[in-house]
Coordinates of C-alpha atoms in Angstrom, one line a residue:
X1 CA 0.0 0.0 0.0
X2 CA 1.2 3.5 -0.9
X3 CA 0.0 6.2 1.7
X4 CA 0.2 9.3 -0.4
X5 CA 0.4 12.6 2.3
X6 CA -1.5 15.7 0.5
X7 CA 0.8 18.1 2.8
X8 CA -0.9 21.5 0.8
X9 CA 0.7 22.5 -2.8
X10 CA -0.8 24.4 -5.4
X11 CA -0.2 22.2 -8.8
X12 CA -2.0 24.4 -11.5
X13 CA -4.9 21.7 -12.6
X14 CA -5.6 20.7 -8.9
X15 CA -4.4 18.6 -6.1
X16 CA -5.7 15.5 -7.5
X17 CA -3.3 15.6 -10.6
X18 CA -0.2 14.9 -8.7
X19 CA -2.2 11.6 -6.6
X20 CA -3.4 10.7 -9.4
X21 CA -0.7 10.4 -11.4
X22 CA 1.4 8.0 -9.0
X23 CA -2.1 6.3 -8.6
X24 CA -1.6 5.6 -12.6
X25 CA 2.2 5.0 -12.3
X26 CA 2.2 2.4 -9.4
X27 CA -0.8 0.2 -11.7
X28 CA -2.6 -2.4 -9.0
X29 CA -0.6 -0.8 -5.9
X30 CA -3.3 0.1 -3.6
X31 CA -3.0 4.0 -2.7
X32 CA -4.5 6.0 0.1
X33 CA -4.8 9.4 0.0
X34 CA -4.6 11.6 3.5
X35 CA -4.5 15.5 3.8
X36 CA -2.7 17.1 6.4
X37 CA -4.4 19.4 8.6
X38 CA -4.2 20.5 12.2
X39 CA -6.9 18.0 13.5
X40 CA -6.5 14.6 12.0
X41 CA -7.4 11.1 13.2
X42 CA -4.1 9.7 14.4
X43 CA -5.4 6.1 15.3
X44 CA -6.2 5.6 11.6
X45 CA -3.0 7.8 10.4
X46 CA -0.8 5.3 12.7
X47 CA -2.4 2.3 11.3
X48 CA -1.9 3.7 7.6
X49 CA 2.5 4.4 8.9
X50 CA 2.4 0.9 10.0
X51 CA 0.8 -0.6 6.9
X52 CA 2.6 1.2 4.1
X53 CA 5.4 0.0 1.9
X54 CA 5.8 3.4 0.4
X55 CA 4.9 7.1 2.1
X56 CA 4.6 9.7 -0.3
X57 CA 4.6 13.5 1.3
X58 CA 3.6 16.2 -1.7
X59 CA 3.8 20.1 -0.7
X60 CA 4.8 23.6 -1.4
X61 CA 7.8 24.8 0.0
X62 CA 7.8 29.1 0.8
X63 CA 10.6 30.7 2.4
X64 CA 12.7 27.2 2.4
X65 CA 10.4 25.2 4.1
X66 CA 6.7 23.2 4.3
X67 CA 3.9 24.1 6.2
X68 CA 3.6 24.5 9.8
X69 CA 0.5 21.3 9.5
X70 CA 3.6 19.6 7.9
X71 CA 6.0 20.1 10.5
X72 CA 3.6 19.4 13.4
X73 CA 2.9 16.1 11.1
X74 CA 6.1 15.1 11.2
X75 CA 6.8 15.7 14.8
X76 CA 3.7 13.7 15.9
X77 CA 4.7 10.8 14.1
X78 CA 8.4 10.5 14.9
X79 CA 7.6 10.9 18.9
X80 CA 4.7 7.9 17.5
X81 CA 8.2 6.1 16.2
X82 CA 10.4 6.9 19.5
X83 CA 7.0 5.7 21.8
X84 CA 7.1 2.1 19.8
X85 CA 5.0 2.7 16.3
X86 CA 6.5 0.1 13.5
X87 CA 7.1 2.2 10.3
X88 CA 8.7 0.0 7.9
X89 CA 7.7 1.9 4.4
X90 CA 10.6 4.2 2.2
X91 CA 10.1 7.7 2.4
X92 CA 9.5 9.8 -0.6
X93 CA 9.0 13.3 -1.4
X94 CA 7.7 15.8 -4.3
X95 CA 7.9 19.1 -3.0
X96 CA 6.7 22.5 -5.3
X97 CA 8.2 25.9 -5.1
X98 CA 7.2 28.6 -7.1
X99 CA 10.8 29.8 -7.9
X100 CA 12.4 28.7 -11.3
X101 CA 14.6 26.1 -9.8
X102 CA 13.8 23.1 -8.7
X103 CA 17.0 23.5 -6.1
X104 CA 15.1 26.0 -4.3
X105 CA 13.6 22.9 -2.6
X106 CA 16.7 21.3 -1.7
X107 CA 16.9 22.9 2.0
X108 CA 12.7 21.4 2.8
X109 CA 14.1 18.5 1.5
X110 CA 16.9 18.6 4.3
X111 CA 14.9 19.0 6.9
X112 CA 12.7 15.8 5.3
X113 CA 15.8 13.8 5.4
X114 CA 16.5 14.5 9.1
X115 CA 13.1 13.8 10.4
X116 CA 13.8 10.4 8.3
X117 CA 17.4 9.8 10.4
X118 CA 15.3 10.4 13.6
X119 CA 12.1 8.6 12.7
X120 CA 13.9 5.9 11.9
X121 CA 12.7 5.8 8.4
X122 CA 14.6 4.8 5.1
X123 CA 14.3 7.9 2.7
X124 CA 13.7 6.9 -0.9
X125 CA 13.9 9.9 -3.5
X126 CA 13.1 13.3 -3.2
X127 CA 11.6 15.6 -6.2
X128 CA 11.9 19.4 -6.2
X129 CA 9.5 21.1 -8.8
X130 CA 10.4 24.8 -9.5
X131 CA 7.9 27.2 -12.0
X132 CA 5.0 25.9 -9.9
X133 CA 3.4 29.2 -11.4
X134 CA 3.3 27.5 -14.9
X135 CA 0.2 26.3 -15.3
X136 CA -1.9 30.1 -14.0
X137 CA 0.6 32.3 -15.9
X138 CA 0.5 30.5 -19.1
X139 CA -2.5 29.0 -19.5
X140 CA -4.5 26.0 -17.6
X141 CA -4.5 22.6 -19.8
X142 CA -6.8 20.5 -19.1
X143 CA -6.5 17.8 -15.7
X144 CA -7.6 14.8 -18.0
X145 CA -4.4 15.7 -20.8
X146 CA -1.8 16.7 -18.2
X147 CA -0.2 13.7 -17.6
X148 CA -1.6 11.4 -20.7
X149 CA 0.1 14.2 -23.9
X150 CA 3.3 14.2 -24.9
X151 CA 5.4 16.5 -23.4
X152 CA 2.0 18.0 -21.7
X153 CA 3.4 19.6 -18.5
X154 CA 7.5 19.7 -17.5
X155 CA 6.5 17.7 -14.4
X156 CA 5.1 14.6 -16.4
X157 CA 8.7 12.8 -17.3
X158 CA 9.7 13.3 -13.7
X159 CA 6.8 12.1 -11.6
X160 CA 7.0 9.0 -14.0
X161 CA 10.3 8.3 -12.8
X162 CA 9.5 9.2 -9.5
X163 CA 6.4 6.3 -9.5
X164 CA 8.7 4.0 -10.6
X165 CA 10.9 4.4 -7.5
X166 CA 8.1 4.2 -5.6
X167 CA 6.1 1.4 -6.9
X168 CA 9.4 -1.0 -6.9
X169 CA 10.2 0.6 -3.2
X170 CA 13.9 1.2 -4.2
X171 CA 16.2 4.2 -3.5
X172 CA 17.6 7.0 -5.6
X173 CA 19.3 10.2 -5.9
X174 CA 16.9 13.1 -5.6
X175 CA 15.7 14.8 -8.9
X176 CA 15.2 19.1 -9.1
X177 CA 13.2 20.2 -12.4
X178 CA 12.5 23.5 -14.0
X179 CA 10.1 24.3 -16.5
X180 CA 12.9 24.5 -19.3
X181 CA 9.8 24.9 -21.8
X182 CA 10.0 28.9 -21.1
X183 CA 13.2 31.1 -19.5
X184 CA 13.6 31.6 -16.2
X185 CA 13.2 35.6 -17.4
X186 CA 10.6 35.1 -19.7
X187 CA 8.7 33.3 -16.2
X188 CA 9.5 35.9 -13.7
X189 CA 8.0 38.5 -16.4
X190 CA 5.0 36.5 -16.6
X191 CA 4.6 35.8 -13.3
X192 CA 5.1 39.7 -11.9
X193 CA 2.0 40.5 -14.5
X194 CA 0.1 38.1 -13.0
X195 CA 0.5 39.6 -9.5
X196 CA -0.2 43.2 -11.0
X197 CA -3.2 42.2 -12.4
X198 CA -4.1 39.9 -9.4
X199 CA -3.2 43.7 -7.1
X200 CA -5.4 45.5 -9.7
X201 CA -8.1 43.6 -8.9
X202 CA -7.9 43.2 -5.3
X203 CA -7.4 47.3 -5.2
X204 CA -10.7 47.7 -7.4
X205 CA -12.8 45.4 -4.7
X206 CA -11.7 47.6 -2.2
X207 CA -12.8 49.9 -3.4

């Protein structure tokens, strides 16, 4: 079973895109979905950790690190692992930034790596996705071609791959992308119109 850990990210054709597309990847693996939020049942959560060959954490990343839900998730569960809970599953992440670079991810993926050292869980892959804008800046596609078209969406190669890792449960050097379709200029131009307009509009409701 893959327990797939909706930890908050803002994929441009909706949350379900990124689920669903490991869903697809991993073929006849069974996969539960859970979003983390501040009041959760942890009875069934534990019993999810404990039956789980693969855990699957998806989330933005601002200011160099995941949400404060996230964190408190993560704290809860390794004093779960130090109190006696059995977690036996890999540890994998796909974490979104809105910057260009995928690196931009790399220090959230740090702290994700040392909550695995003291949870006592074996980290699989990580996957950082910069230009998390893309998709609102340049025009939605639709949810049912993202991942099916060639070439599609940037991420679609990459969270192949990543499925693969976690459907066979195997480990691998973690992956940062970039949406290499447009320049990193031609992006942050894009992307400051969007907030002016986005500013414009907000201004005008005030008012």
């Amino acid at each position: 079973m893959i327990l797939f850990l909706d930890g908050g990210y803002t994929l441009a054709d909706g949350s379900v895109a990124c689920a669903e597309s490991i869903r697809e990847y991993a073929r006849k693996e069974e996969l539960i979905s859970v979003k983390i939020e501040k009041h959760m049942d942890w009875d069934r959560i534990y019993r999810y950790l404990e039956d789980a060959h693969a855990i699957v954490l998806a989330a933005d990343v601002y200011l160099d690190s995941v949400s404060a839900d996230v964190l408190h998730f993560l704290e809860k569960v390794e004093q779960a692992v130090i109190n006696g809970e059995s977690i036996g599953g890999k540890f994998y992440a796909i974490l979104y930034t809105e910057l260009y670079e995928g690196e931009q991810t790399t220090v959230a993926m740090e702290v994700l790596k040392n909550f695995c050292v003291h949870a006592n869980i074996t980290w699989g892959r990580g996957l950082g996705i910069g230009g998390n804008k893309v998709g609102t800046a340049f025009g939605r596609r639709s949810l049912r071609n993202l991942f099916r078209t060639n070439a599609a969406d940037f991420r679609q190669r990459s969270l192949y791959e990543q499925a693969m890792f976690i459907r066979e449960k195997v480990q691998g050097a973690d992956v940062y992308i970039k949406p290499e379709e447009v320049s990193r200029k031609e992006y942050i131009r894009k992307i400051n119109h969007e907030m002016k307009k986005s500013n414009r509009v907000k201004i005008a409701h005030d008012i």
